[in-house]
Short mmCIF file of C-alpha atoms in Angstrom, two decimals:
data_model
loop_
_atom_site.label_atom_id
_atom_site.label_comp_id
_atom_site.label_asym_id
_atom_site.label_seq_id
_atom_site.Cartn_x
_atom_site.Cartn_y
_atom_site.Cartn_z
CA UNK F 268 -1.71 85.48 -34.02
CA UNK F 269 -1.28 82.22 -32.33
CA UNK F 270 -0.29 81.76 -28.86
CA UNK F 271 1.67 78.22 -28.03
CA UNK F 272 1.07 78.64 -24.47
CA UNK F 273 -1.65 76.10 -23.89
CA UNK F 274 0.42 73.26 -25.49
CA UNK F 275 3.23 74.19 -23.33
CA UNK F 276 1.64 74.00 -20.34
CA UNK F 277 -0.01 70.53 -21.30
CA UNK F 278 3.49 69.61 -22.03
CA UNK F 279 5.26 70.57 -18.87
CA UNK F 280 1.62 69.08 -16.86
CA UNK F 281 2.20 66.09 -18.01
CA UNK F 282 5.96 65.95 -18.11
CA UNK F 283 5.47 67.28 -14.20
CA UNK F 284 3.26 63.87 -13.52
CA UNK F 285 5.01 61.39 -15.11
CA UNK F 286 8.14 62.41 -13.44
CA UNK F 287 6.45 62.99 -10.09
CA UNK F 288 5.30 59.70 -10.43
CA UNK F 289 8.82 58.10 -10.94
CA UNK F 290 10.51 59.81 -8.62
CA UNK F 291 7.24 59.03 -5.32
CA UNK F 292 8.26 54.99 -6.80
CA UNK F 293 11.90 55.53 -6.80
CA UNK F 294 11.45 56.35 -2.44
CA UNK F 295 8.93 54.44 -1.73
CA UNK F 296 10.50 51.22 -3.53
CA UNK F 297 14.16 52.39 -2.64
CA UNK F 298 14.77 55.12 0.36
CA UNK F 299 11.74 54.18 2.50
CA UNK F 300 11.14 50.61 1.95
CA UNK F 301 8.85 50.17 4.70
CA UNK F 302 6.22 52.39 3.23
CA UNK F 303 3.21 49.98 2.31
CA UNK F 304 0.89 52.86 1.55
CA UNK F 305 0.87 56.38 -0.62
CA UNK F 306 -1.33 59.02 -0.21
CA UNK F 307 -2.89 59.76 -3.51
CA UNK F 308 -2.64 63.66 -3.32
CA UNK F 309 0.44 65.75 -3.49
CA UNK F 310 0.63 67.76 -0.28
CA UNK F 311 0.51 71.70 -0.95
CA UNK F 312 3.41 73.58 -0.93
CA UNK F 313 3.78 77.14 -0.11
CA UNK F 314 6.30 79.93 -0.30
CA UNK F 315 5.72 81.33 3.38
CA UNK F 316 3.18 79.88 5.85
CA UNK F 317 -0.06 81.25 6.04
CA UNK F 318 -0.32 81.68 9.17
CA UNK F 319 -1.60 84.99 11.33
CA UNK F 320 1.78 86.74 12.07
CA UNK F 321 0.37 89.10 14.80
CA UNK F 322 -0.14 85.56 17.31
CA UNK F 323 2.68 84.55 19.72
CA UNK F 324 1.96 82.19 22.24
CA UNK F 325 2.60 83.29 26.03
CA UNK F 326 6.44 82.57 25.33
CA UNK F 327 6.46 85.12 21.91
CA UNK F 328 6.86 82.36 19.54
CA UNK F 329 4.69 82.17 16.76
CA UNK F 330 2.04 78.88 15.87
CA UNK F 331 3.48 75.99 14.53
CA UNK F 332 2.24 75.54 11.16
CA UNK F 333 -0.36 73.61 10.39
CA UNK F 334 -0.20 70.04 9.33
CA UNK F 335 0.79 68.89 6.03
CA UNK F 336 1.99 72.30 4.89
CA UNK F 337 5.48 72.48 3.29
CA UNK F 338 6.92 75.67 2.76
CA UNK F 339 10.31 77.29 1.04
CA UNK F 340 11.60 80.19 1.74
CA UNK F 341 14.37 82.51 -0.19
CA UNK F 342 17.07 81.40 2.42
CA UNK F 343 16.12 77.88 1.65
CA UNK F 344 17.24 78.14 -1.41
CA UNK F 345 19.88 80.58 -0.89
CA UNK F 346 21.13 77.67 1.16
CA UNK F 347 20.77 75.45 -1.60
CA UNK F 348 22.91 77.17 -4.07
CA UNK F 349 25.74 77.67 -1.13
CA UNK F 350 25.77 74.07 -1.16
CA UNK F 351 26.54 73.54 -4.28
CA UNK F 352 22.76 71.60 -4.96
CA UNK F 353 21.15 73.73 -7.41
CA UNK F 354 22.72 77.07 -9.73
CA UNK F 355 20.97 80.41 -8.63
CA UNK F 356 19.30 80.12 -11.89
CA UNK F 357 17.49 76.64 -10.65
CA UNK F 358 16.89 78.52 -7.62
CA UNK F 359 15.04 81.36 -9.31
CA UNK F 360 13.08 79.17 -11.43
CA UNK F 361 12.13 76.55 -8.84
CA UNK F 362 11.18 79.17 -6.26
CA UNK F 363 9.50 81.28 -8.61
CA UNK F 364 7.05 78.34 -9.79
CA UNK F 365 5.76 77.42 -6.16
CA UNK F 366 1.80 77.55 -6.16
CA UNK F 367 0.20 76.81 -3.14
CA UNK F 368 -3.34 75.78 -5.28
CA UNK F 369 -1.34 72.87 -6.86
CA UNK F 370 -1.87 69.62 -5.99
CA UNK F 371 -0.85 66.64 -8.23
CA UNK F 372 -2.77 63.24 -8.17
CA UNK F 373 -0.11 60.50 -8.48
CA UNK F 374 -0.90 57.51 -10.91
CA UNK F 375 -1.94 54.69 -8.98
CA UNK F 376 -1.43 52.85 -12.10
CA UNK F 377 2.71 53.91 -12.39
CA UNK F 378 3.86 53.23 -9.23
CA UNK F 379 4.41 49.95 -7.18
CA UNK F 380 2.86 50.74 -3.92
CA UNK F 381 -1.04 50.48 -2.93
CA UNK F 382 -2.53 54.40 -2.66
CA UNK F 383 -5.12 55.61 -0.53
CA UNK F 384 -6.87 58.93 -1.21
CA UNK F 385 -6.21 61.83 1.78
CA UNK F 386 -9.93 61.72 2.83
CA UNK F 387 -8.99 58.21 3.14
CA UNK F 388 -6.60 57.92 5.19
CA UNK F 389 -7.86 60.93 7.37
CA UNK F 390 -11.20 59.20 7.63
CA UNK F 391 -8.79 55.95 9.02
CA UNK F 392 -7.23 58.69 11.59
CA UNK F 393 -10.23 60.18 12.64
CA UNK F 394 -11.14 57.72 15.36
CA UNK F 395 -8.20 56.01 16.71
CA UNK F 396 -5.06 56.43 15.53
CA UNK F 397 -3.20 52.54 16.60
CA UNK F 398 -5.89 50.82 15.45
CA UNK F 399 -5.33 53.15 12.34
CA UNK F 400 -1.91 51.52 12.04
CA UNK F 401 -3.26 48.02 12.96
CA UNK F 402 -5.33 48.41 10.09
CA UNK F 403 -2.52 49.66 7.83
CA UNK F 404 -0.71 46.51 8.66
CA UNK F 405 -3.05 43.90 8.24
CA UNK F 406 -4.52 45.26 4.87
CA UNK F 407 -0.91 46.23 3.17
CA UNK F 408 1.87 44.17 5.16
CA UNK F 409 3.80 47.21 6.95
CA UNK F 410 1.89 50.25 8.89
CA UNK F 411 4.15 52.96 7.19
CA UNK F 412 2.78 55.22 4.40
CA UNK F 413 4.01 58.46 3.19
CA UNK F 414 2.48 61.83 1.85
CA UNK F 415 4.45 63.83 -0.34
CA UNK F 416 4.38 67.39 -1.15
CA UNK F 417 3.66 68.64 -4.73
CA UNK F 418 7.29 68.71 -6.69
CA UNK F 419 9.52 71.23 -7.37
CA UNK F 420 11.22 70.94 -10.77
CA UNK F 421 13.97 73.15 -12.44
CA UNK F 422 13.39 74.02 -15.61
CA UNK F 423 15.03 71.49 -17.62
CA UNK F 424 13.37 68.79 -15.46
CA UNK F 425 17.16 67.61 -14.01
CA UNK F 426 16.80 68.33 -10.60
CA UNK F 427 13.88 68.24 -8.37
CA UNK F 428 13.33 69.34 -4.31
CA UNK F 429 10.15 66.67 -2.92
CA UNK F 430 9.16 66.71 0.62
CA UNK F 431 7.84 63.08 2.04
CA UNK F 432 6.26 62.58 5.71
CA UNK F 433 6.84 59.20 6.24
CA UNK F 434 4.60 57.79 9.32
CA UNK F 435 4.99 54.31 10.98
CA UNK F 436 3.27 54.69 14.32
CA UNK F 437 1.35 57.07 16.37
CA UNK F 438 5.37 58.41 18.00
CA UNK F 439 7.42 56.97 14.58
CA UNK F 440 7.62 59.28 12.33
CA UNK F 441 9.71 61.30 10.44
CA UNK F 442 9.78 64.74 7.56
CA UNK F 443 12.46 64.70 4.90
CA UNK F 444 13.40 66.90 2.06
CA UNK F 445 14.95 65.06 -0.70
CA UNK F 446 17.23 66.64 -3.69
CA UNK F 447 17.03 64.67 -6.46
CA UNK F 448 19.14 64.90 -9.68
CA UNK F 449 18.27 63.05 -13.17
CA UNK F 450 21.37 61.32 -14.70
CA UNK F 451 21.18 58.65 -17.47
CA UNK F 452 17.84 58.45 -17.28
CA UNK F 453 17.11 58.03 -13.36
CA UNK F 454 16.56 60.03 -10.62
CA UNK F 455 19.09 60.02 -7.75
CA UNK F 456 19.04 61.20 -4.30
CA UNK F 457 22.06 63.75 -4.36
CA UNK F 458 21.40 65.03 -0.38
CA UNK F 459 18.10 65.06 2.06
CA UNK F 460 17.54 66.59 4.86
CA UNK F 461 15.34 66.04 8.18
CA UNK F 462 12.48 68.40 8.74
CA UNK F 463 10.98 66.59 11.55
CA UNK F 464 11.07 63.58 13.96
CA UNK F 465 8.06 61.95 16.64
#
């Protein structure tokens, strides 16, 4: 008996890239203009935090999570399909195929914007954060870059949920989710949403 399953997944890998890589050009060159900068790495995404659940602070709340972690819940996309954005089937699918030990490597070589690895830029961050930006600005022409979580694709690779943290300063920044939709060959921003503002 032969099994087709390793094809398939070398199929959907690199069908996952090369459209991960359009779509990262599409907001860089198009939404968020500004952005001089990439990071290389997808951001994880997860499908609840992983945080310790049993810690409140001394108000009850629980941690914040921690930095560059994206995660969907079911009422996300419940919310999603009461909009009208994706089909509960989409919803399924999309949720079902979140794996927090994924983490794409965009081609540097596909998109238009310069891309600088995550120990990279956190190296750059380490010491002082404006002259972080300064540097961002002299080297690349703008200090805003963006990381981007690891896609989400439906199964038919027509719509697609991508988180992007786009930083321009040490208090400019901002989180977005971004629906995106493939029709005629291009992907379109059909609705995002803020996750976060400094």
């Amino acid at each position: 008996m032969v099994s087709c399953s390793p094809d398939s997944k070398k199929v959907r890998t690199d069908t996952t890239q090369n459209e991960f890589n359009l779509t990262v050009d599409e907001i860089a060159q198009n939404r968020l203009d500004k952005v001089s900068v990439v990071q290389l790495e997808s951001m994880p995404i997860y499908k609840t935090i992983p945080i310790d659940s049993s810690y409140t602070d001394s108000n009850g709340y629980p941690p914040p999570p921690p930095p560059d972690l994206i995660d969907y819940s079911k009422d996300f996309f419940s919310a999603m399909i009461e909009r009208k954005l994706i089909d509960s089937i989409d919803a399924n699918y999309m949720y079902s195929s979140i794996d927090s030990s994924l983490v794409i490597v965009i081609d540097s070589n596909v998109i238009s914007k310069p891309t600088l690895s995550k120990r990279d830029l956190d190296s750059l961050f380490e010491q002082d954060i404006d002259l972080a930006y300064e540097y961002l600005d002299k080297r690349y022409g703008t200090s805003c870059f963006i990381k981007v979580g690891t896609p989400i694709f439906n199964q038919s690779y027509t719509k697609l949920i991508l988180a992007v943290d786009y930083f321009c300063g040490p208090l400019n920044g901002q989180g977005y989710i971004f629906i995106l939709k493939k029709e005629n060959n291009k992907w379109m921003i059909i609705e995002e949403m803020g996750t976060w503002e400094s």
